Amino acid sequence: MKTSLLIGCCVVWTIIANAQWQFVNTGTDNDLYTVKFISRDTGFIAGYATFLQTIDGGETWASNPSIPQENYIFYDIEFPSKNVGYLVGSGPNNVAVFKTVDRGQSWLDVSPIWSSVFYNASFLNVDTGFISGLGSKIYKTFDGGESWEVVFSSSLGGPYYRWIQFTSVDTGYVGASETGYADALLLKTTDGGLNLDPAWPTVFTLPPFSSNKNFQFLTTKIGYAGINDIYKTVNEGGSWSELTVLNNSLSMALFFLSEDTGYTAGNDGFASAIYKTFDGGNLWFQCETQYPDSQYYINEIYFLDKDYGYAVGPFGVFMKTTNGGGFTEIDDLVSDVTFSLHPNPAKDQLILSLKLSGIRSEVTIIDLLGTELLTLSLDTPDPIIDISFLPPGIYFLHLKTDSSNTLRKFVKR
């Protein structure tokens, strides 16, 4: 089922604010595929012939002598703890897996002996992890990379296993495709991949996708996936609902902090943007970025916490936000519900006038950073909302019914 915004009134707002996402010079023009931060100061970016570290929040970057870079491509960085991390990709002998136990100060080669190209890793803890890649194989380690075993090998889904994520020791998901870019399948195991057939039955067919990070499971039940449209499951992949189209933009990467708050990067071939949702993907708001043009699409988005987020892309692109990304445009929001909001500006109380007889509805007050400050269920036609606790500023009231979403701006005096 697709969640859509119904045609009615149309509102466009632009908010004047400091840039929410800022470009930071990394010193490289190489394509970057992955980013991870383990604190607000210490982080890592990697990609084509590139692995760089920062200890000052991304202001400066340096290579690490224990990581070879020439003839290497790195696709994923995973830190199952603050000290232990894994770097995966391909090298002169195809396979490349490196491990750190000291927060990235030094790295050890723990690559399997098999010849392959690894795209993605998922570690449940510092010892137990899975790696996917070229060659229709899933690899597993129980001892922190000291040894590896093939737990799954099949022609199902073709030779590319781009994404992998385990939500428990038994339950895992893999994004597979015949060519690496089209005919995408999301596969699932419920026994750790030990039973080869049907350990990874197809649970969902995706539109064509790229090699970017386009799926994520927050819990064993709740997950997101897709390109163009974004899809959501709340029952472990048993069924999926289609969320909203992002101005015809391709969803190149996504990251959810919670079931409500998430980010995606889109590119329609002419312009690129980062979008934010605070209601699980029903409404998406464009964040303010310093994108120069459409060539700077995003390969991965990662958030350390609700404020500090990072994004990487081609040509050495690295962007950072320290206030949750915020949002600056609410573009063409439409609804079949008409209501008024007064007084505006308001001091202590906000009065809504609306006709919602027999319709379930709730309102949420949101600040400029997308933080939900208050949520109320409505049971009267002209509810009065206490806003005396809010500091002066600009806010949004999000009205949600069974069939629509509407947003209104108001000012607290």
PDB file of C-alpha atoms in Angstrom, residues 48-209:
ATOM      1  CA  TYR A  48      38.586   4.206  -4.133  1.00  0.00           C
ATOM      2  CA  ALA A  49      42.290   3.946  -3.169  1.00  0.00           C
ATOM      3  CA  THR A  50      41.431   5.919  -0.052  1.00  0.00           C
ATOM      4  CA  PHE A  51      41.275   5.377   3.692  1.00  0.00           C
ATOM      5  CA  LEU A  52      41.457   8.490   5.873  1.00  0.00           C
ATOM      6  CA  GLN A  53      41.063   9.180   9.588  1.00  0.00           C
ATOM      7  CA  THR A  54      40.262  12.304  11.590  1.00  0.00           C
ATOM      8  CA  ILE A  55      40.679  13.110  15.277  1.00  0.00           C
ATOM      9  CA  ASP A  56      39.220  16.616  15.123  1.00  0.00           C
ATOM     10  CA  GLY A  57      35.704  16.020  13.858  1.00  0.00           C
ATOM     11  CA  GLY A  58      36.607  16.048  10.178  1.00  0.00           C
ATOM     12  CA  GLU A  59      38.463  19.339  10.044  1.00  0.00           C
ATOM     13  CA  THR A  60      41.648  17.528   8.977  1.00  0.00           C
ATOM     14  CA  TRP A  61      42.243  14.044   7.569  1.00  0.00           C
ATOM     15  CA  ALA A  62      45.265  11.735   7.410  1.00  0.00           C
ATOM     16  CA  SER A  63      46.031   8.294   6.000  1.00  0.00           C
ATOM     17  CA  ASN A  64      47.083   5.369   8.198  1.00  0.00           C
ATOM     18  CA  PRO A  65      50.365   3.592   7.365  1.00  0.00           C
ATOM     19  CA  SER A  66      48.928   0.198   8.370  1.00  0.00           C
ATOM     20  CA  ILE A  67      46.263   0.393   5.629  1.00  0.00           C
ATOM     21  CA  PRO A  68      47.470  -0.031   2.018  1.00  0.00           C
ATOM     22  CA  GLN A  69      45.614   2.201  -0.410  1.00  0.00           C
ATOM     23  CA  GLU A  70      47.037   1.775  -3.903  1.00  0.00           C
ATOM     24  CA  ASN A  71      45.051  -0.869  -5.835  1.00  0.00           C
ATOM     25  CA  TYR A  72      42.505  -1.089  -2.999  1.00  0.00           C
ATOM     26  CA  ILE A  73      38.836  -0.123  -2.937  1.00  0.00           C
ATOM     27  CA  PHE A  74      37.024   0.029   0.403  1.00  0.00           C
ATOM     28  CA  TYR A  75      33.235  -0.230   0.548  1.00  0.00           C
ATOM     29  CA  ASP A  76      32.289  -0.508   4.208  1.00  0.00           C
ATOM     30  CA  ILE A  77      33.478   0.306   7.728  1.00  0.00           C
ATOM     31  CA  GLU A  78      31.878  -1.355  10.746  1.00  0.00           C
ATOM     32  CA  PHE A  79      32.569  -0.639  14.425  1.00  0.00           C
ATOM     33  CA  PRO A  80      30.747  -3.134  16.672  1.00  0.00           C
ATOM     34  CA  SER A  81      32.368  -1.365  19.643  1.00  0.00           C
ATOM     35  CA  LYS A  82      34.197   1.906  20.251  1.00  0.00           C
ATOM     36  CA  ASN A  83      37.553   0.144  20.046  1.00  0.00           C
ATOM     37  CA  VAL A  84      37.043  -2.694  17.556  1.00  0.00           C
ATOM     38  CA  GLY A  85      36.336  -2.007  13.898  1.00  0.00           C
ATOM     39  CA  TYR A  86      36.448  -3.719  10.502  1.00  0.00           C
ATOM     40  CA  LEU A  87      37.229  -2.322   7.051  1.00  0.00           C
ATOM     41  CA  VAL A  88      36.141  -4.362   4.002  1.00  0.00           C
ATOM     42  CA  GLY A  89      36.618  -4.091   0.251  1.00  0.00           C
ATOM     43  CA  SER A  90      38.899  -5.414  -2.454  1.00  0.00           C
ATOM     44  CA  GLY A  91      42.640  -5.394  -3.111  1.00  0.00           C
ATOM     45  CA  PRO A  92      45.248  -6.819  -5.504  1.00  0.00           C
ATOM     46  CA  ASN A  93      44.050 -10.334  -4.591  1.00  0.00           C
ATOM     47  CA  ASN A  94      40.416  -9.205  -4.585  1.00  0.00           C
ATOM     48  CA  VAL A  95      39.551  -9.808  -0.938  1.00  0.00           C
ATOM     49  CA  ALA A  96      40.377  -7.217   1.747  1.00  0.00           C
ATOM     50  CA  VAL A  97      39.386  -7.229   5.424  1.00  0.00           C
ATOM     51  CA  PHE A  98      41.256  -5.187   8.034  1.00  0.00           C
ATOM     52  CA  LYS A  99      40.632  -5.031  11.787  1.00  0.00           C
ATOM     53  CA  THR A 100      41.483  -2.534  14.527  1.00  0.00           C
ATOM     54  CA  VAL A 101      41.297  -3.057  18.288  1.00  0.00           C
ATOM     55  CA  ASP A 102      42.595   0.382  19.304  1.00  0.00           C
ATOM     56  CA  ARG A 103      40.052   2.810  17.808  1.00  0.00           C
ATOM     57  CA  GLY A 104      41.757   2.887  14.425  1.00  0.00           C
ATOM     58  CA  GLN A 105      45.304   3.683  15.493  1.00  0.00           C
ATOM     59  CA  SER A 106      46.565   0.444  13.935  1.00  0.00           C
ATOM     60  CA  TRP A 107      45.003  -2.143  11.623  1.00  0.00           C
ATOM     61  CA  LEU A 108      45.658  -5.847  11.003  1.00  0.00           C
ATOM     62  CA  ASP A 109      44.920  -7.757   7.789  1.00  0.00           C
ATOM     63  CA  VAL A 110      42.372 -10.509   8.644  1.00  0.00           C
ATOM     64  CA  SER A 111      41.273 -11.261   5.074  1.00  0.00           C
ATOM     65  CA  PRO A 112      39.957 -14.757   4.258  1.00  0.00           C
ATOM     66  CA  ILE A 113      42.008 -16.854   1.866  1.00  0.00           C
ATOM     67  CA  TRP A 114      39.220 -16.926  -0.718  1.00  0.00           C
ATOM     68  CA  SER A 115      39.268 -14.705  -3.763  1.00  0.00           C
ATOM     69  CA  SER A 116      36.325 -12.334  -3.739  1.00  0.00           C
ATOM     70  CA  VAL A 117      35.274  -8.690  -3.556  1.00  0.00           C
ATOM     71  CA  PHE A 118      33.548  -7.709  -0.312  1.00  0.00           C
ATOM     72  CA  TYR A 119      30.933  -4.950  -0.367  1.00  0.00           C
ATOM     73  CA  ASN A 120      29.308  -4.941   3.047  1.00  0.00           C
ATOM     74  CA  ALA A 121      29.725  -6.270   6.590  1.00  0.00           C
ATOM     75  CA  SER A 122      27.428  -6.773   9.563  1.00  0.00           C
ATOM     76  CA  PHE A 123      28.864  -7.492  13.005  1.00  0.00           C
ATOM     77  CA  LEU A 124      26.679  -8.499  15.938  1.00  0.00           C
ATOM     78  CA  ASN A 125      29.584  -8.019  18.348  1.00  0.00           C
ATOM     79  CA  VAL A 126      33.381  -7.768  18.207  1.00  0.00           C
ATOM     80  CA  ASP A 127      33.718 -11.493  17.407  1.00  0.00           C
ATOM     81  CA  THR A 128      30.663 -12.510  15.350  1.00  0.00           C
ATOM     82  CA  GLY A 129      30.166 -11.008  11.916  1.00  0.00           C
ATOM     83  CA  PHE A 130      29.058 -11.628   8.346  1.00  0.00           C
ATOM     84  CA  ILE A 131      30.442 -10.306   5.049  1.00  0.00           C
ATOM     85  CA  SER A 132      28.800 -10.269   1.614  1.00  0.00           C
ATOM     86  CA  GLY A 133      30.102  -9.522  -1.848  1.00  0.00           C
ATOM     87  CA  LEU A 134      30.860 -10.854  -5.289  1.00  0.00           C
ATOM     88  CA  GLY A 135      30.528 -14.577  -5.918  1.00  0.00           C
ATOM     89  CA  SER A 136      27.180 -15.507  -4.319  1.00  0.00           C
ATOM     90  CA  LYS A 137      28.772 -16.302  -0.975  1.00  0.00           C
ATOM     91  CA  ILE A 138      28.177 -15.175   2.584  1.00  0.00           C
ATOM     92  CA  TYR A 139      31.156 -15.416   4.946  1.00  0.00           C
ATOM     93  CA  LYS A 140      30.994 -15.642   8.736  1.00  0.00           C
ATOM     94  CA  THR A 141      33.508 -15.320  11.555  1.00  0.00           C
ATOM     95  CA  PHE A 142      33.024 -16.402  15.178  1.00  0.00           C
ATOM     96  CA  ASP A 143      36.420 -15.263  16.430  1.00  0.00           C
ATOM     97  CA  GLY A 144      36.884 -11.683  15.312  1.00  0.00           C
ATOM     98  CA  GLY A 145      38.315 -12.485  11.889  1.00  0.00           C
ATOM     99  CA  GLU A 146      40.870 -15.069  12.986  1.00  0.00           C
ATOM    100  CA  SER A 147      39.012 -17.581  10.819  1.00  0.00           C
ATOM    101  CA  TRP A 148      36.207 -17.421   8.261  1.00  0.00           C
ATOM    102  CA  GLU A 149      33.741 -19.923   6.844  1.00  0.00           C
ATOM    103  CA  VAL A 150      31.293 -19.865   3.959  1.00  0.00           C
ATOM    104  CA  VAL A 151      27.828 -20.194   5.490  1.00  0.00           C
ATOM    105  CA  PHE A 152      25.925 -19.679   2.266  1.00  0.00           C
ATOM    106  CA  SER A 153      26.702 -20.261  -1.403  1.00  0.00           C
ATOM    107  CA  SER A 154      24.063 -20.162  -4.124  1.00  0.00           C
ATOM    108  CA  SER A 155      23.269 -18.806  -7.561  1.00  0.00           C
ATOM    109  CA  LEU A 156      20.034 -17.316  -6.206  1.00  0.00           C
ATOM    110  CA  GLY A 157      20.009 -13.594  -6.904  1.00  0.00           C
ATOM    111  CA  GLY A 158      23.075 -13.685  -9.126  1.00  0.00           C
ATOM    112  CA  PRO A 159      26.706 -13.014  -8.265  1.00  0.00           C
ATOM    113  CA  TYR A 160      26.286  -9.746  -6.347  1.00  0.00           C
ATOM    114  CA  TYR A 161      25.405  -9.556  -2.652  1.00  0.00           C
ATOM    115  CA  ARG A 162      25.690  -5.822  -2.097  1.00  0.00           C
ATOM    116  CA  TRP A 163      24.162  -5.369   1.355  1.00  0.00           C
ATOM    117  CA  ILE A 164      23.999  -7.469   4.470  1.00  0.00           C
ATOM    118  CA  GLN A 165      22.566  -6.855   7.913  1.00  0.00           C
ATOM    119  CA  PHE A 166      21.913  -9.224  10.783  1.00  0.00           C
ATOM    120  CA  THR A 167      19.436  -8.164  13.453  1.00  0.00           C
ATOM    121  CA  SER A 168      20.179 -11.235  15.588  1.00  0.00           C
ATOM    122  CA  VAL A 169      22.439 -14.282  15.450  1.00  0.00           C
ATOM    123  CA  ASP A 170      19.730 -16.078  13.451  1.00  0.00           C
ATOM    124  CA  THR A 171      17.928 -13.385  11.441  1.00  0.00           C
ATOM    125  CA  GLY A 172      19.670 -11.587   8.593  1.00  0.00           C
ATOM    126  CA  TYR A 173      18.921  -9.793   5.327  1.00  0.00           C
ATOM    127  CA  VAL A 174      20.914  -9.525   2.108  1.00  0.00           C
ATOM    128  CA  GLY A 175      20.434  -7.277  -0.914  1.00  0.00           C
ATOM    129  CA  ALA A 176      21.238  -9.286  -4.049  1.00  0.00           C
ATOM    130  CA  SER A 177      21.095  -8.734  -7.793  1.00  0.00           C
ATOM    131  CA  GLU A 178      21.899 -10.507 -11.015  1.00  0.00           C
ATOM    132  CA  THR A 179      24.139  -7.764 -12.353  1.00  0.00           C
ATOM    133  CA  GLY A 180      24.913  -5.652  -9.300  1.00  0.00           C
ATOM    134  CA  TYR A 181      22.676  -2.800 -10.409  1.00  0.00           C
ATOM    135  CA  ALA A 182      19.286  -4.165 -11.447  1.00  0.00           C
ATOM    136  CA  ASP A 183      16.725  -6.844 -10.614  1.00  0.00           C
ATOM    137  CA  ALA A 184      17.367  -6.377  -6.925  1.00  0.00           C
ATOM    138  CA  LEU A 185      16.153  -8.886  -4.369  1.00  0.00           C
ATOM    139  CA  LEU A 186      16.040  -8.650  -0.603  1.00  0.00           C
ATOM    140  CA  LEU A 187      16.804 -12.068   0.854  1.00  0.00           C
ATOM    141  CA  LYS A 188      16.296 -13.309   4.391  1.00  0.00           C
ATOM    142  CA  THR A 189      17.581 -16.025   6.692  1.00  0.00           C
ATOM    143  CA  THR A 190      16.127 -17.105  10.022  1.00  0.00           C
ATOM    144  CA  ASP A 191      18.799 -19.641  10.972  1.00  0.00           C
ATOM    145  CA  GLY A 192      22.040 -17.734  10.598  1.00  0.00           C
ATOM    146  CA  GLY A 193      22.388 -18.907   7.000  1.00  0.00           C
ATOM    147  CA  LEU A 194      23.466 -22.395   8.060  1.00  0.00           C
ATOM    148  CA  ASN A 195      20.746 -24.181   6.092  1.00  0.00           C
ATOM    149  CA  LEU A 196      21.491 -23.388   2.492  1.00  0.00           C
ATOM    150  CA  ASP A 197      18.042 -24.007   1.095  1.00  0.00           C
ATOM    151  CA  PRO A 198      15.758 -22.255   1.864  1.00  0.00           C
ATOM    152  CA  ALA A 199      17.952 -20.276   4.221  1.00  0.00           C
ATOM    153  CA  TRP A 200      17.690 -17.129   2.101  1.00  0.00           C
ATOM    154  CA  PRO A 201      14.182 -17.041   0.582  1.00  0.00           C
ATOM    155  CA  THR A 202      13.194 -13.977  -1.386  1.00  0.00           C
ATOM    156  CA  VAL A 203      11.045 -11.669   0.728  1.00  0.00           C
ATOM    157  CA  PHE A 204      10.918  -8.562  -1.439  1.00  0.00           C
ATOM    158  CA  THR A 205      11.710  -7.469  -4.989  1.00  0.00           C
ATOM    159  CA  LEU A 206      13.167  -3.981  -5.279  1.00  0.00           C
ATOM    160  CA  PRO A 207      13.352  -1.661  -8.272  1.00  0.00           C
ATOM    161  CA  PRO A 208      16.819  -1.373  -9.863  1.00  0.00           C
ATOM    162  CA  PHE A 209      19.357  -0.095  -7.376  1.00  0.00           C
TER     163      PHE A 209
END
